[in-house]
Coordinates of C-alpha atoms in Angstrom, one line a residue:
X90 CA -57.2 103.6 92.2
X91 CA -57.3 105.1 95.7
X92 CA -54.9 108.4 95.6
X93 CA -53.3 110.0 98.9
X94 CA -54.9 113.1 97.9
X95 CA -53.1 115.1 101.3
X96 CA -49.9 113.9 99.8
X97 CA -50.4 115.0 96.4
X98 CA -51.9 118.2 97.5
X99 CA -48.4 119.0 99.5
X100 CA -46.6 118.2 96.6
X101 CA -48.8 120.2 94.4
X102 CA -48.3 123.2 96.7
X103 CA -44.8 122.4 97.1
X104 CA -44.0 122.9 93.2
X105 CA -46.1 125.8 92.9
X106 CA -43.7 127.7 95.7
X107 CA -40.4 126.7 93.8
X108 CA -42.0 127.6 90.6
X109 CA -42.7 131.1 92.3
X110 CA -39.1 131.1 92.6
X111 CA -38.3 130.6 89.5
X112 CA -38.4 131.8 85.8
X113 CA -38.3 130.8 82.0
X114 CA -39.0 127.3 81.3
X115 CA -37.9 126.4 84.7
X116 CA -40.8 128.1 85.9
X117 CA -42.9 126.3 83.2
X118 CA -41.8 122.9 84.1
X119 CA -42.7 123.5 87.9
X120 CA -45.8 124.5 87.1
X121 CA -47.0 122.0 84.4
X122 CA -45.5 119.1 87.1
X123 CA -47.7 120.7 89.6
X124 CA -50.8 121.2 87.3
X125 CA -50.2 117.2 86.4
X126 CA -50.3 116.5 89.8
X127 CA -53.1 118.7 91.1
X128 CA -56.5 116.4 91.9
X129 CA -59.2 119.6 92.7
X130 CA -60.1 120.5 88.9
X131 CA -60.2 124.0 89.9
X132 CA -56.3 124.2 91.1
X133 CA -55.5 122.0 88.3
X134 CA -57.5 125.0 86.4
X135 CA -55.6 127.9 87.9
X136 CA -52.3 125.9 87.2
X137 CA -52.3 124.9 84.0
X138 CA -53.2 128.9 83.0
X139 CA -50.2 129.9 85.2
X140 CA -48.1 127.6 83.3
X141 CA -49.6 128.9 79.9
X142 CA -48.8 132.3 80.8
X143 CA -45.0 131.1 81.9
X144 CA -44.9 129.4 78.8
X145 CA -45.4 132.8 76.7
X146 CA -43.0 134.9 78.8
X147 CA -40.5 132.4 78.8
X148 CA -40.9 132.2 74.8
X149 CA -40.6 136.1 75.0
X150 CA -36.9 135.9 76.8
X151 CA -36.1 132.7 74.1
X152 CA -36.9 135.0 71.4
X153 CA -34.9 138.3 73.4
X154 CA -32.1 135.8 73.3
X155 CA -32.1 134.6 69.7
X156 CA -32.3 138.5 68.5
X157 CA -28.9 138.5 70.5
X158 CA -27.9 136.0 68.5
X159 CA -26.6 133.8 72.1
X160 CA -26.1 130.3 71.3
X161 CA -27.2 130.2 67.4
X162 CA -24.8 129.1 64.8
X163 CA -21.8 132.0 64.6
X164 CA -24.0 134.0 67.1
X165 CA -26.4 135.4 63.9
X166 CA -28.8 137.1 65.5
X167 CA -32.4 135.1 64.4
X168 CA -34.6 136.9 62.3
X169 CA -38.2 138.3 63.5
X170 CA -39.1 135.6 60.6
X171 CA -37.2 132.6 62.1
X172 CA -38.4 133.8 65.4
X173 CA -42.1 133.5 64.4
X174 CA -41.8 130.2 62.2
X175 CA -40.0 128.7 65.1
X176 CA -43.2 130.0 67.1
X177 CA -45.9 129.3 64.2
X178 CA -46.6 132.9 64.6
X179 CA -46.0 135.6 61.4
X180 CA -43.1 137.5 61.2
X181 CA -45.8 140.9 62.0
X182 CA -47.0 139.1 65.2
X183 CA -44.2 138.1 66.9
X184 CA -42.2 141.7 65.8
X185 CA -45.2 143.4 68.2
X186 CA -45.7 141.0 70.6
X187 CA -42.0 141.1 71.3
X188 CA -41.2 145.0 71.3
X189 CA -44.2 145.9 72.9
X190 CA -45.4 142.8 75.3
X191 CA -44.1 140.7 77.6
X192 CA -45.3 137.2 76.3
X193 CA -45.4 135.4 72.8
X194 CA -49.0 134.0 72.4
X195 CA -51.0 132.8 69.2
X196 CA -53.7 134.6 68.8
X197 CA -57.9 133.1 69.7
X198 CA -58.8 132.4 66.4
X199 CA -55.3 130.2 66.5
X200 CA -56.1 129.0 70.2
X201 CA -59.5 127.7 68.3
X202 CA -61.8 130.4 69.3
X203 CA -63.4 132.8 67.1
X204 CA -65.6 135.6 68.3
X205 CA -66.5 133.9 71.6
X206 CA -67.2 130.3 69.8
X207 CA -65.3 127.3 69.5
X208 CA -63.8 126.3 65.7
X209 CA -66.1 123.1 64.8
X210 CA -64.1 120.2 64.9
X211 CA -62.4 118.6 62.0
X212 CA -61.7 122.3 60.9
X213 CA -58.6 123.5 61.6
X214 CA -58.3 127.0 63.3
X215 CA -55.7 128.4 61.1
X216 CA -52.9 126.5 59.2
X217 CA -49.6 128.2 59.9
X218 CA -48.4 131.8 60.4
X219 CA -50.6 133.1 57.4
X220 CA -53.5 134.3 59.3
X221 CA -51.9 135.4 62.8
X222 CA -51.2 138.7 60.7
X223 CA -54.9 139.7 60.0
X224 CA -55.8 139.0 63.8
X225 CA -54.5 141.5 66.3
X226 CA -53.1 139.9 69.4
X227 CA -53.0 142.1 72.7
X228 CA -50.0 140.7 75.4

């Protein structure tokens, strides 16, 4: 299959601007479109860890809004607990990475990494919140 690859590269570069423009899953959505439509691995690279890190600040402001309470069920402010079962982070994680970061992100050995090597397949990295409260996380 023969792509226009000029045409996919403007659109790619197109996305990335508006998604420079704008924030919370907006943002993400621009980017991940652009990352999809990116044909140089490398900018598909660089896009796709953009729209990671959009999709962790953007989780951040989510759970910033469901402390308020804003659009939840008789505007109860959520939990740190809800907040970090809704994330499949602990209750401890999400509490730091919230008051004192500016993303929500599992931590490596979640992600599948574990002191610089990869979690052999078929075994799973960790099952649930339970062990995100041993591992530090730094956001």
């Amino acid at each position: 299959m023969a792509y226009d690859i000029d045409m996919f590269a403007d659109e790619v570069e197109q996305l990335a601007r508006q998604a420079e423009q704008a924030e919370g899953p907006e943002r993400v959505e621009l980017l991940a479109r652009a990352a999809n439509l990116a044909i140089d691995p490398l900018r598909r690279i660089q896009l796709l860890m953009q729209t990671a890190d959009a999709a962790g600040r953007a989780a951040h402001q989510a759970a910033g809004v469901a402390r308020r309470g804003e659009n939840r069920p008789g505007n109860e402010p959520a939990t740190y607990e809800q907040i970090g079962a809704a994330a499949s982070l602990s209750r401890d994680v999400v509490y730091r990475q919230h008051t004192h970061g500016s993303a929500l992100a599992w931590p490596a050995k979640r992600r599948g990494v574990h002191n610089g090597r990869s979690v052999a397949q078929g075994q799973e990295a960790v099952d649930g919140a339970a062990g995100d409260a041993k591992e530090e996380v730094g956001v």
